[in-house]
Amino acid sequence: MLDHLIRGVTVVDGTGTTRYTADVGIRDGRIAAIGEIDEDSRTSEDARGLVLAPGFVDPHTHYDAQLFWDPYATPSLNHGVTTVAAGNCGFTLAPLNPSRPEDADYTRRMLARVEGMSLVALEEGAPWSWRSFGEYLDALEGRIAVNAGFMVGHCALRRYVMGEEAVGGQPSEEQLGEMLGLLHEAMDAGAWGLSTTQSSTHADGDGRPVASRHARPEELLALSRAVGEHEGTQIEAIVAGCLDQFSDDEIDLLVEMSVAAGRPLNWNVLTVDAAVPERVPRQLSASERARKAGGRVVALTMPILTPMNMSLGTFCALNLIPGWGEVLGLPVPERIARLRDPEVRAEMLRRARSKEAGVFRRLADFGRYVIGDTYSEANQGLTGRVVRDIAAERGQDPFACLVEICAADDLRTVLWPMPTDNDPGSWALRAETWQHEDVLLGGSDAGAHLDRMCGAPYTTRFLGDCLRGRRLVGPEQAVKMLTDDPARLFGLRERGRIQEGWHADLVLFDPERIDAGQATLVHDLPGDSPRLDAKALGVRAVWVNGVEAIRDDVVSGAVPGRVLRSGRDTRTVSTR
């Protein structure tokens, strides 16, 4: 007897082949039958007019902590994501050195700063009871509703071995050997491989460059070689040039790390903008050089425009513009005084529009900002209005106008930059870029930057756009890009397709409605901390390992997800 039977559904199986109509039966967590099915089932449903797809795979998340208080990895699961890759950018909650209990606090403060997580939620929502990476994985086993795989973070390895010297110091030969031992131990326990960052934007809770940024190439290559000694492993790496354009040295490093491991290396995020046509070929030259050298470098790129709000009052991307951090880091009264100084504003604008600002130049057109939440009587009626229009009414420069609006709210005003790359040329360039063999959709950062952005709904929004919007790719190809493509990159065993005998990770949706609602601020984290959330539209149900986890955007209470461990649940994707 089947556990569940889905009758008369349109199957888009993840391989990119033409859709077809069939019954699909689920038994013991697997897809038991596809076709015309007469077998009895415990439950069934008529799915005529609906589409059944494999569960979506999000290749870049930061759910490492959130899964402890939210086993459903919301809102990703709501939007059809059944498998998440976490432990990215060099940041993980394990291992923790048992001789230094203060390391847990350091890690929490680092994650709060660099990944925009709630410090209160990190302190109250996770048990922090582990020491080894394997103990961390065991703490999640059996209590999550999505499948989750985890890289082991370079910063955690360095901190465990070197303590405070991890920031600014270089490991001795003995310390490097200990780091390698920890990495091997983590991969033996199921870590998917190594994640690391060299990005100039990544700072710890004290504002200092995070530990992995101090690693020299020889350290990174030694760790990469260790990754290659384990089955089903990967590398994820971030360098400063990920935000704009790689330097020659960065390309050399990414290529050498992949070649040393004999494993794919992925990075994020490839920003596609027709106004900067040289960026895509420059970034993808790393992939082309890697293939020639016997490696593989894969770029993650988002298929939607994900709004990210800004603020002059709290840490955000504006702080990362060269020269802005020293102003925006001042106490609020002094910060307001400095921002009101025309000479200070002129210098800030000059730096923001300079080449050194890289991709952050996109944030410097303040006339295009939309005012979000306001908090003072002086700003009543401004929510939803464009700064350029307000500035014209007041006879002010847009940046000066924005500063005055924010000053009236003691800098608490929420600001929404309008995207500069929402033009037909940029969308055409995206569609072309997606066809590259080393470009993969993803980069949601789900679980991070919680009150600033909501990237998790990219799956449903992209499908809605493909079915009823720009239609840049067909639905069969769109589903493949969200399912089989990332599953094959990570070597997931028997996931990513609707195929008899494979795991029953499935999404049932209405093709006339599939989409994502607007992001709204909710207070549902431990400590009543805020985050942005977005409803899934048109998703009828989501199954994880054959068990219904979501029905009509409501969680079922079941926790059928698995911690996916390298080797057991992933096979090696070799570059050689």
PDB file of N, CA and C in Angstrom, residues 31-117:
ATOM      1  N   ILE A  31       9.797   7.831  -3.862  1.00  0.00           N
ATOM      2  CA  ILE A  31       8.839   7.834  -4.961  1.00  0.00           C
ATOM      3  C   ILE A  31       8.691   6.392  -5.417  1.00  0.00           C
ATOM      4  N   ALA A  32       7.544   5.799  -5.119  1.00  0.00           N
ATOM      5  CA  ALA A  32       7.368   4.360  -5.347  1.00  0.00           C
ATOM      6  C   ALA A  32       6.897   4.049  -6.761  1.00  0.00           C
ATOM      7  N   ALA A  33       6.107   4.942  -7.350  1.00  0.00           N
ATOM      8  CA  ALA A  33       5.563   4.652  -8.678  1.00  0.00           C
ATOM      9  C   ALA A  33       5.189   5.950  -9.373  1.00  0.00           C
ATOM     10  N   ILE A  34       5.329   5.926 -10.708  1.00  0.00           N
ATOM     11  CA  ILE A  34       4.931   7.058 -11.556  1.00  0.00           C
ATOM     12  C   ILE A  34       4.206   6.476 -12.764  1.00  0.00           C
ATOM     13  N   GLY A  35       3.042   7.007 -13.066  1.00  0.00           N
ATOM     14  CA  GLY A  35       2.287   6.511 -14.219  1.00  0.00           C
ATOM     15  C   GLY A  35       0.820   6.435 -13.892  1.00  0.00           C
ATOM     16  N   GLU A  36       0.159   5.414 -14.435  1.00  0.00           N
ATOM     17  CA  GLU A  36      -1.242   5.162 -14.105  1.00  0.00           C
ATOM     18  C   GLU A  36      -1.263   4.147 -12.974  1.00  0.00           C
ATOM     19  N   ILE A  37      -1.638   4.584 -11.785  1.00  0.00           N
ATOM     20  CA  ILE A  37      -1.467   3.761 -10.585  1.00  0.00           C
ATOM     21  C   ILE A  37      -2.830   3.323 -10.058  1.00  0.00           C
ATOM     22  N   ASP A  38      -2.983   2.003  -9.856  1.00  0.00           N
ATOM     23  CA  ASP A  38      -4.220   1.436  -9.303  1.00  0.00           C
ATOM     24  C   ASP A  38      -4.063   1.004  -7.850  1.00  0.00           C
ATOM     25  N   GLU A  39      -2.842   1.063  -7.343  1.00  0.00           N
ATOM     26  CA  GLU A  39      -2.559   0.567  -5.997  1.00  0.00           C
ATOM     27  C   GLU A  39      -3.282   1.395  -4.933  1.00  0.00           C
ATOM     28  N   ASP A  40      -3.708   0.720  -3.878  1.00  0.00           N
ATOM     29  CA  ASP A  40      -4.357   1.414  -2.765  1.00  0.00           C
ATOM     30  C   ASP A  40      -3.356   2.329  -2.057  1.00  0.00           C
ATOM     31  N   SER A  41      -3.913   3.370  -1.423  1.00  0.00           N
ATOM     32  CA  SER A  41      -3.063   4.291  -0.675  1.00  0.00           C
ATOM     33  C   SER A  41      -3.779   4.735   0.585  1.00  0.00           C
ATOM     34  N   ARG A  42      -2.999   5.054   1.597  1.00  0.00           N
ATOM     35  CA  ARG A  42      -3.592   5.520   2.855  1.00  0.00           C
ATOM     36  C   ARG A  42      -4.289   6.870   2.673  1.00  0.00           C
ATOM     37  N   THR A  43      -3.681   7.740   1.904  1.00  0.00           N
ATOM     38  CA  THR A  43      -4.281   9.035   1.585  1.00  0.00           C
ATOM     39  C   THR A  43      -4.035   9.320   0.110  1.00  0.00           C
ATOM     40  N   SER A  44      -4.855  10.185  -0.454  1.00  0.00           N
ATOM     41  CA  SER A  44      -4.680  10.549  -1.863  1.00  0.00           C
ATOM     42  C   SER A  44      -5.263  11.926  -2.097  1.00  0.00           C
ATOM     43  N   GLU A  45      -4.934  12.504  -3.241  1.00  0.00           N
ATOM     44  CA  GLU A  45      -5.511  13.794  -3.620  1.00  0.00           C
ATOM     45  C   GLU A  45      -5.540  13.920  -5.130  1.00  0.00           C
ATOM     46  N   ASP A  46      -6.538  14.634  -5.607  1.00  0.00           N
ATOM     47  CA  ASP A  46      -6.683  14.934  -7.029  1.00  0.00           C
ATOM     48  C   ASP A  46      -5.883  16.203  -7.310  1.00  0.00           C
ATOM     49  N   ALA A  47      -4.879  16.104  -8.173  1.00  0.00           N
ATOM     50  CA  ALA A  47      -3.998  17.244  -8.435  1.00  0.00           C
ATOM     51  C   ALA A  47      -4.082  17.716  -9.873  1.00  0.00           C
ATOM     52  N   ARG A  48      -5.202  17.465 -10.527  1.00  0.00           N
ATOM     53  CA  ARG A  48      -5.370  17.943 -11.902  1.00  0.00           C
ATOM     54  C   ARG A  48      -5.257  19.473 -11.944  1.00  0.00           C
ATOM     55  N   GLY A  49      -4.479  19.958 -12.905  1.00  0.00           N
ATOM     56  CA  GLY A  49      -4.255  21.393 -13.042  1.00  0.00           C
ATOM     57  C   GLY A  49      -3.083  21.908 -12.228  1.00  0.00           C
ATOM     58  N   LEU A  50      -2.518  21.056 -11.368  1.00  0.00           N
ATOM     59  CA  LEU A  50      -1.372  21.447 -10.552  1.00  0.00           C
ATOM     60  C   LEU A  50      -0.089  20.836 -11.106  1.00  0.00           C
ATOM     61  N   VAL A  51       1.033  21.377 -10.692  1.00  0.00           N
ATOM     62  CA  VAL A  51       2.353  20.909 -11.134  1.00  0.00           C
ATOM     63  C   VAL A  51       3.075  20.285  -9.946  1.00  0.00           C
ATOM     64  N   LEU A  52       3.707  19.138 -10.181  1.00  0.00           N
ATOM     65  CA  LEU A  52       4.548  18.495  -9.172  1.00  0.00           C
ATOM     66  C   LEU A  52       5.997  18.589  -9.636  1.00  0.00           C
ATOM     67  N   ALA A  53       6.846  19.157  -8.798  1.00  0.00           N
ATOM     68  CA  ALA A  53       8.271  19.318  -9.097  1.00  0.00           C
ATOM     69  C   ALA A  53       9.088  18.720  -7.965  1.00  0.00           C
ATOM     70  N   PRO A  54      10.358  18.409  -8.221  1.00  0.00           N
ATOM     71  CA  PRO A  54      11.231  18.008  -7.108  1.00  0.00           C
ATOM     72  C   PRO A  54      11.369  19.168  -6.119  1.00  0.00           C
ATOM     73  N   GLY A  55      11.669  18.855  -4.874  1.00  0.00           N
ATOM     74  CA  GLY A  55      11.937  19.908  -3.902  1.00  0.00           C
ATOM     75  C   GLY A  55      13.122  20.739  -4.345  1.00  0.00           C
ATOM     76  N   PHE A  56      13.037  22.039  -4.122  1.00  0.00           N
ATOM     77  CA  PHE A  56      14.094  22.944  -4.543  1.00  0.00           C
ATOM     78  C   PHE A  56      15.296  22.827  -3.605  1.00  0.00           C
ATOM     79  N   VAL A  57      16.476  23.079  -4.160  1.00  0.00           N
ATOM     80  CA  VAL A  57      17.737  22.998  -3.409  1.00  0.00           C
ATOM     81  C   VAL A  57      18.357  24.387  -3.375  1.00  0.00           C
ATOM     82  N   ASP A  58      18.499  24.949  -2.183  1.00  0.00           N
ATOM     83  CA  ASP A  58      19.107  26.278  -2.027  1.00  0.00           C
ATOM     84  C   ASP A  58      20.583  26.098  -1.700  1.00  0.00           C
ATOM     85  N   PRO A  59      21.481  26.491  -2.606  1.00  0.00           N
ATOM     86  CA  PRO A  59      22.905  26.200  -2.420  1.00  0.00           C
ATOM     87  C   PRO A  59      23.663  27.137  -1.490  1.00  0.00           C
ATOM     88  N   HIS A  60      23.000  28.198  -0.995  1.00  0.00           N
ATOM     89  CA  HIS A  60      23.753  29.127  -0.129  1.00  0.00           C
ATOM     90  C   HIS A  60      22.833  29.724   0.922  1.00  0.00           C
ATOM     91  N   THR A  61      22.847  29.130   2.116  1.00  0.00           N
ATOM     92  CA  THR A  61      22.054  29.653   3.227  1.00  0.00           C
ATOM     93  C   THR A  61      22.924  29.763   4.475  1.00  0.00           C
ATOM     94  N   HIS A  62      22.323  30.371   5.503  1.00  0.00           N
ATOM     95  CA  HIS A  62      22.971  30.496   6.816  1.00  0.00           C
ATOM     96  C   HIS A  62      21.981  30.082   7.905  1.00  0.00           C
ATOM     97  N   TYR A  63      21.376  28.908   7.724  1.00  0.00           N
ATOM     98  CA  TYR A  63      20.400  28.408   8.692  1.00  0.00           C
ATOM     99  C   TYR A  63      21.048  27.679   9.871  1.00  0.00           C
ATOM    100  N   ASP A  64      22.357  27.793  10.028  1.00  0.00           N
ATOM    101  CA  ASP A  64      23.101  27.030  11.039  1.00  0.00           C
ATOM    102  C   ASP A  64      22.519  27.182  12.441  1.00  0.00           C
ATOM    103  N   ALA A  65      22.087  28.374  12.799  1.00  0.00           N
ATOM    104  CA  ALA A  65      21.505  28.603  14.133  1.00  0.00           C
ATOM    105  C   ALA A  65      19.992  28.519  14.108  1.00  0.00           C
ATOM    106  N   GLN A  66      19.371  29.108  13.086  1.00  0.00           N
ATOM    107  CA  GLN A  66      17.907  29.214  13.053  1.00  0.00           C
ATOM    108  C   GLN A  66      17.213  27.861  13.146  1.00  0.00           C
ATOM    109  N   LEU A  67      17.822  26.809  12.603  1.00  0.00           N
ATOM    110  CA  LEU A  67      17.187  25.493  12.625  1.00  0.00           C
ATOM    111  C   LEU A  67      16.900  25.003  14.041  1.00  0.00           C
ATOM    112  N   PHE A  68      17.595  25.534  15.044  1.00  0.00           N
ATOM    113  CA  PHE A  68      17.344  25.104  16.415  1.00  0.00           C
ATOM    114  C   PHE A  68      16.017  25.650  16.943  1.00  0.00           C
ATOM    115  N   TRP A  69      15.642  26.874  16.566  1.00  0.00           N
ATOM    116  CA  TRP A  69      14.357  27.405  17.025  1.00  0.00           C
ATOM    117  C   TRP A  69      13.286  27.371  15.935  1.00  0.00           C
ATOM    118  N   ASP A  70      13.711  27.096  14.707  1.00  0.00           N
ATOM    119  CA  ASP A  70      12.771  27.038  13.589  1.00  0.00           C
ATOM    120  C   ASP A  70      13.152  25.857  12.705  1.00  0.00           C
ATOM    121  N   PRO A  71      12.713  24.645  13.049  1.00  0.00           N
ATOM    122  CA  PRO A  71      13.115  23.461  12.283  1.00  0.00           C
ATOM    123  C   PRO A  71      12.606  23.463  10.843  1.00  0.00           C
ATOM    124  N   TYR A  72      11.685  24.390  10.527  1.00  0.00           N
ATOM    125  CA  TYR A  72      11.125  24.452   9.177  1.00  0.00           C
ATOM    126  C   TYR A  72      11.915  25.365   8.251  1.00  0.00           C
ATOM    127  N   ALA A  73      12.965  25.988   8.764  1.00  0.00           N
ATOM    128  CA  ALA A  73      13.778  26.886   7.933  1.00  0.00           C
ATOM    129  C   ALA A  73      12.877  27.836   7.154  1.00  0.00           C
ATOM    130  N   THR A  74      11.952  28.470   7.871  1.00  0.00           N
ATOM    131  CA  THR A  74      11.050  29.405   7.201  1.00  0.00           C
ATOM    132  C   THR A  74      11.781  30.702   6.859  1.00  0.00           C
ATOM    133  N   PRO A  75      11.465  31.333   5.743  1.00  0.00           N
ATOM    134  CA  PRO A  75      10.394  30.934   4.841  1.00  0.00           C
ATOM    135  C   PRO A  75      10.816  30.017   3.701  1.00  0.00           C
ATOM    136  N   SER A  76      12.018  29.459   3.728  1.00  0.00           N
ATOM    137  CA  SER A  76      12.482  28.658   2.597  1.00  0.00           C
ATOM    138  C   SER A  76      11.564  27.472   2.318  1.00  0.00           C
ATOM    139  N   LEU A  77      11.216  26.700   3.351  1.00  0.00           N
ATOM    140  CA  LEU A  77      10.373  25.526   3.150  1.00  0.00           C
ATOM    141  C   LEU A  77       9.023  25.929   2.566  1.00  0.00           C
ATOM    142  N   ASN A  78       8.469  27.038   3.020  1.00  0.00           N
ATOM    143  CA  ASN A  78       7.197  27.521   2.475  1.00  0.00           C
ATOM    144  C   ASN A  78       7.272  27.722   0.968  1.00  0.00           C
ATOM    145  N   HIS A  79       8.453  28.089   0.492  1.00  0.00           N
ATOM    146  CA  HIS A  79       8.650  28.372  -0.924  1.00  0.00           C
ATOM    147  C   HIS A  79       9.213  27.172  -1.680  1.00  0.00           C
ATOM    148  N   GLY A  80       9.030  25.978  -1.108  1.00  0.00           N
ATOM    149  CA  GLY A  80       9.354  24.752  -1.821  1.00  0.00           C
ATOM    150  C   GLY A  80      10.760  24.233  -1.657  1.00  0.00           C
ATOM    151  N   VAL A  81      11.575  24.884  -0.836  1.00  0.00           N
ATOM    152  CA  VAL A  81      12.957  24.434  -0.631  1.00  0.00           C
ATOM    153  C   VAL A  81      12.954  23.270   0.353  1.00  0.00           C
ATOM    154  N   THR A  82      13.435  22.124  -0.085  1.00  0.00           N
ATOM    155  CA  THR A  82      13.479  20.942   0.783  1.00  0.00           C
ATOM    156  C   THR A  82      14.894  20.586   1.221  1.00  0.00           C
ATOM    157  N   THR A  83      15.899  21.175   0.560  1.00  0.00           N
ATOM    158  CA  THR A  83      17.295  20.920   0.940  1.00  0.00           C
ATOM    159  C   THR A  83      18.052  22.243   0.962  1.00  0.00           C
ATOM    160  N   VAL A  84      18.772  22.498   2.050  1.00  0.00           N
ATOM    161  CA  VAL A  84      19.560  23.725   2.170  1.00  0.00           C
ATOM    162  C   VAL A  84      21.023  23.370   2.405  1.00  0.00           C
ATOM    163  N   ALA A  85      21.901  24.156   1.796  1.00  0.00           N
ATOM    164  CA  ALA A  85      23.335  24.071   2.067  1.00  0.00           C
ATOM    165  C   ALA A  85      23.692  25.228   2.992  1.00  0.00           C
ATOM    166  N   ALA A  86      24.252  24.924   4.155  1.00  0.00           N
ATOM    167  CA  ALA A  86      24.578  25.942   5.157  1.00  0.00           C
ATOM    168  C   ALA A  86      26.071  25.866   5.496  1.00  0.00           C
ATOM    169  N   GLY A  87      26.465  26.636   6.508  1.00  0.00           N
ATOM    170  CA  GLY A  87      27.874  26.662   6.890  1.00  0.00           C
ATOM    171  C   GLY A  87      28.737  27.410   5.892  1.00  0.00           C
ATOM    172  N   ASN A  88      28.160  28.409   5.231  1.00  0.00           N
ATOM    173  CA  ASN A  88      28.874  29.109   4.164  1.00  0.00           C
ATOM    174  C   ASN A  88      29.692  30.296   4.672  1.00  0.00           C
ATOM    175  N   CYS A  89      30.527  30.819   3.785  1.00  0.00           N
ATOM    176  CA  CYS A  89      31.300  32.062   4.004  1.00  0.00           C
ATOM    177  C   CYS A  89      32.322  31.953   5.137  1.00  0.00           C
ATOM    178  N   GLY A  90      32.665  30.737   5.532  1.00  0.00           N
ATOM    179  CA  GLY A  90      33.669  30.567   6.584  1.00  0.00           C
ATOM    180  C   GLY A  90      33.118  30.640   7.981  1.00  0.00           C
ATOM    181  N   PHE A  91      31.771  30.729   8.139  1.00  0.00           N
ATOM    182  CA  PHE A  91      31.165  30.948   9.453  1.00  0.00           C
ATOM    183  C   PHE A  91      30.313  29.750   9.872  1.00  0.00           C
ATOM    184  N   THR A  92      30.735  29.059  10.914  1.00  0.00           N
ATOM    185  CA  THR A  92      29.942  27.969  11.472  1.00  0.00           C
ATOM    186  C   THR A  92      29.959  28.056  12.994  1.00  0.00           C
ATOM    187  N   LEU A  93      28.999  27.360  13.599  1.00  0.00           N
ATOM    188  CA  LEU A  93      28.856  27.370  15.050  1.00  0.00           C
ATOM    189  C   LEU A  93      29.772  26.350  15.725  1.00  0.00           C
ATOM    190  N   ALA A  94      30.437  25.542  14.912  1.00  0.00           N
ATOM    191  CA  ALA A  94      31.326  24.516  15.439  1.00  0.00           C
ATOM    192  C   ALA A  94      32.515  24.375  14.492  1.00  0.00           C
ATOM    193  N   PRO A  95      33.633  23.838  15.013  1.00  0.00           N
ATOM    194  CA  PRO A  95      33.845  23.369  16.378  1.00  0.00           C
ATOM    195  C   PRO A  95      34.105  24.515  17.356  1.00  0.00           C
ATOM    196  N   LEU A  96      33.889  24.224  18.640  1.00  0.00           N
ATOM    197  CA  LEU A  96      34.165  25.169  19.730  1.00  0.00           C
ATOM    198  C   LEU A  96      35.175  24.530  20.681  1.00  0.00           C
ATOM    199  N   ASN A  97      36.205  25.276  21.027  1.00  0.00           N
ATOM    200  CA  ASN A  97      37.245  24.737  21.904  1.00  0.00           C
ATOM    201  C   ASN A  97      36.726  24.651  23.343  1.00  0.00           C
ATOM    202  N   PRO A  98      36.677  23.447  23.932  1.00  0.00           N
ATOM    203  CA  PRO A  98      36.110  23.300  25.282  1.00  0.00           C
ATOM    204  C   PRO A  98      36.908  24.021  26.358  1.00  0.00           C
ATOM    205  N   SER A  99      38.166  24.364  26.063  1.00  0.00           N
ATOM    206  CA  SER A  99      38.972  25.050  27.069  1.00  0.00           C
ATOM    207  C   SER A  99      38.732  26.566  27.072  1.00  0.00           C
ATOM    208  N   ARG A 100      37.948  27.046  26.074  1.00  0.00           N
ATOM    209  CA  ARG A 100      37.677  28.482  25.997  1.00  0.00           C
ATOM    210  C   ARG A 100      36.173  28.701  25.802  1.00  0.00           C
ATOM    211  N   PRO A 101      35.403  28.659  26.878  1.00  0.00           N
ATOM    212  CA  PRO A 101      33.947  28.851  26.744  1.00  0.00           C
ATOM    213  C   PRO A 101      33.580  30.211  26.165  1.00  0.00           C
ATOM    214  N   GLU A 102      34.496  31.173  26.254  1.00  0.00           N
ATOM    215  CA  GLU A 102      34.212  32.510  25.719  1.00  0.00           C
ATOM    216  C   GLU A 102      34.151  32.518  24.192  1.00  0.00           C
ATOM    217  N   ASP A 103      34.637  31.448  23.544  1.00  0.00           N
ATOM    218  CA  ASP A 103      34.609  31.395  22.085  1.00  0.00           C
ATOM    219  C   ASP A 103      33.182  31.376  21.540  1.00  0.00           C
ATOM    220  N   ALA A 104      32.255  30.798  22.304  1.00  0.00           N
ATOM    221  CA  ALA A 104      30.857  30.784  21.853  1.00  0.00           C
ATOM    222  C   ALA A 104      30.319  32.208  21.775  1.00  0.00           C
ATOM    223  N   ASP A 105      30.656  33.033  22.756  1.00  0.00           N
ATOM    224  CA  ASP A 105      30.200  34.420  22.739  1.00  0.00           C
ATOM    225  C   ASP A 105      30.831  35.172  21.579  1.00  0.00           C
ATOM    226  N   TYR A 106      32.125  34.931  21.340  1.00  0.00           N
ATOM    227  CA  TYR A 106      32.795  35.565  20.204  1.00  0.00           C
ATOM    228  C   TYR A 106      32.084  35.188  18.903  1.00  0.00           C
ATOM    229  N   THR A 107      31.746  33.912  18.743  1.00  0.00           N
ATOM    230  CA  THR A 107      31.087  33.437  17.525  1.00  0.00           C
ATOM    231  C   THR A 107      29.727  34.084  17.357  1.00  0.00           C
ATOM    232  N   ARG A 108      28.971  34.180  18.442  1.00  0.00           N
ATOM    233  CA  ARG A 108      27.647  34.809  18.354  1.00  0.00           C
ATOM    234  C   ARG A 108      27.758  36.278  17.941  1.00  0.00           C
ATOM    235  N   ARG A 109      28.692  36.994  18.549  1.00  0.00           N
ATOM    236  CA  ARG A 109      28.836  38.412  18.208  1.00  0.00           C
ATOM    237  C   ARG A 109      29.319  38.590  16.764  1.00  0.00           C
ATOM    238  N   MET A 110      30.182  37.680  16.305  1.00  0.00           N
ATOM    239  CA  MET A 110      30.640  37.734  14.922  1.00  0.00           C
ATOM    240  C   MET A 110      29.473  37.516  13.960  1.00  0.00           C
ATOM    241  N   LEU A 111      28.647  36.500  14.236  1.00  0.00           N
ATOM    242  CA  LEU A 111      27.515  36.213  13.360  1.00  0.00           C
ATOM    243  C   LEU A 111      26.510  37.366  13.366  1.00  0.00           C
ATOM    244  N   ALA A 112      26.327  37.996  14.521  1.00  0.00           N
ATOM    245  CA  ALA A 112      25.403  39.125  14.600  1.00  0.00           C
ATOM    246  C   ALA A 112      25.888  40.277  13.728  1.00  0.00           C
ATOM    247  N   ARG A 113      27.205  40.487  13.687  1.00  0.00           N
ATOM    248  CA  ARG A 113      27.763  41.594  12.906  1.00  0.00           C
ATOM    249  C   ARG A 113      27.850  41.232  11.421  1.00  0.00           C
ATOM    250  N   VAL A 114      28.455  40.104  11.120  1.00  0.00           N
ATOM    251  CA  VAL A 114      28.802  39.825   9.727  1.00  0.00           C
ATOM    252  C   VAL A 114      27.632  39.262   8.936  1.00  0.00           C
ATOM    253  N   GLU A 115      26.709  38.557   9.603  1.00  0.00           N
ATOM    254  CA  GLU A 115      25.578  37.953   8.900  1.00  0.00           C
ATOM    255  C   GLU A 115      24.232  38.535   9.318  1.00  0.00           C
ATOM    256  N   GLY A 116      24.250  39.591  10.117  1.00  0.00           N
ATOM    257  CA  GLY A 116      23.012  40.277  10.453  1.00  0.00           C
ATOM    258  C   GLY A 116      22.010  39.418  11.197  1.00  0.00           C
ATOM    259  N   MET A 117      22.502  38.490  12.025  1.00  0.00           N
ATOM    260  CA  MET A 117      21.612  37.662  12.833  1.00  0.00           C
ATOM    261  C   MET A 117      21.319  38.367  14.161  1.00  0.00           C
TER     262      MET A 117
END
